[in-house]
CSV table of C-alpha atoms in Angstrom, one decimal:
chain,number,residue,atom,x,y,z
A,29,MET,CA,0.0,0.0,0.0
A,30,ALA,CA,1.4,3.4,-1.0
A,31,ARG,CA,1.7,5.9,1.8
A,32,LYS,CA,-0.4,9.1,1.7
A,33,GLU,CA,1.3,12.4,2.1
A,34,ARG,CA,0.2,16.0,2.9
A,35,HIS,CA,2.7,18.8,2.3
A,36,VAL,CA,2.9,22.3,3.7
A,37,VAL,CA,4.7,24.4,1.0
A,38,PRO,CA,5.4,28.1,0.4
A,39,ASN,CA,3.1,29.7,-2.1
A,40,PRO,CA,5.0,31.7,-4.8
A,41,ASN,CA,2.6,34.6,-4.3
A,42,GLY,CA,3.1,34.7,-0.6
A,43,GLY,CA,1.7,32.7,2.3
A,44,TRP,CA,1.6,28.9,2.7
A,45,ASP,CA,-0.4,26.0,1.1
A,46,SER,CA,-1.5,22.6,2.3
A,47,LYS,CA,-1.4,20.1,-0.6
A,48,ARG,CA,-2.0,16.4,-0.9
A,49,GLU,CA,0.7,14.4,-2.6
A,50,ASN,CA,0.9,15.1,-6.4
A,51,ALA,CA,-1.9,17.6,-6.3
A,52,GLU,CA,-1.9,20.5,-8.8
A,53,ARG,CA,-3.9,22.8,-6.5
A,54,ALA,CA,-3.7,23.5,-2.8
A,55,SER,CA,-6.3,22.1,-0.5
A,56,LYS,CA,-6.2,25.3,1.5
A,57,HIS,CA,-4.1,28.6,1.6
A,58,PHE,CA,-2.9,30.3,4.7
A,59,GLU,CA,-1.1,33.6,5.6
A,60,THR,CA,1.3,32.0,8.1
A,61,LYS,CA,3.1,28.7,8.2
A,62,LYS,CA,1.8,28.1,11.7
A,63,GLU,CA,-1.8,28.2,10.5
A,64,ALA,CA,-1.0,25.9,7.6
A,65,MET,CA,0.8,23.4,10.0
A,66,ASP,CA,-2.1,23.4,12.5
A,67,TRP,CA,-4.7,22.7,9.9
A,68,SER,CA,-2.6,20.2,8.0
A,69,ARG,CA,-1.7,18.3,11.2
A,70,GLY,CA,-5.5,17.8,11.8
A,71,LYS,CA,-6.0,16.6,8.2
A,72,ALA,CA,-3.0,14.3,8.4
A,73,LYS,CA,-4.4,12.7,11.6
A,74,GLN,CA,-7.8,12.4,10.0
A,75,GLU,CA,-6.4,10.9,6.8
A,76,LYS,CA,-3.8,8.8,8.6
A,77,SER,CA,-1.1,10.2,6.4
A,78,GLU,CA,2.4,11.7,6.6
A,79,LEU,CA,2.8,15.4,7.3
A,80,ILE,CA,5.7,16.8,5.3
A,81,PRO,CA,6.5,20.5,6.0
A,82,HIS,CA,8.9,22.4,3.6
A,83,GLY,CA,10.9,25.5,4.3
A,84,LYS,CA,10.9,28.6,2.2
A,85,ASP,CA,13.8,27.1,0.2
A,86,GLY,CA,11.6,24.0,-0.5
A,87,LYS,CA,13.7,21.6,1.6
A,88,ILE,CA,11.8,19.1,3.8
A,89,GLN,CA,11.8,19.9,7.5
A,90,ASN,CA,10.9,17.3,10.2
A,91,PRO,CA,8.3,15.1,8.6
A,92,ASN,CA,5.8,13.3,10.9
A,93,SER,CA,3.7,10.2,10.5
A,94,TYR,CA,0.1,10.0,11.7
A,95,ARG,CA,-0.5,6.4,10.6
A,96,ASN,CA,0.2,2.9,11.8
A,97,ASP,CA,3.9,2.7,11.0
A,98,PRO,CA,5.1,-1.0,10.6
A,99,CYS,CA,8.6,0.0,11.6
A,100,PRO,CA,8.3,2.8,14.3
A,101,PRO,CA,11.5,4.4,15.6
A,102,LYS,CA,12.8,2.9,18.9
A,103,ASP,CA,12.4,5.1,21.9
A,104,LYS,CA,15.8,6.5,22.9
A,105,ARG,CA,14.7,7.9,26.3
A,106,ARG,CA,15.4,4.7,28.3
């Protein structure tokens, strides 16, 4: 099964967009990255998908999974 992804990306005309993987258009547009992240986090949890935020330079920053990961990272706080 292919994983689902939701990306938070900068809009070339200003602000931030939340987009599903391979989407031409944004699901929703926001003025700030925080607003885009908050809304997208809720959608990613609802869709059981990956949340992949991008910086203004387009590079991926701290992705997060909201699905049942078959290989979760081991807890390093022991």
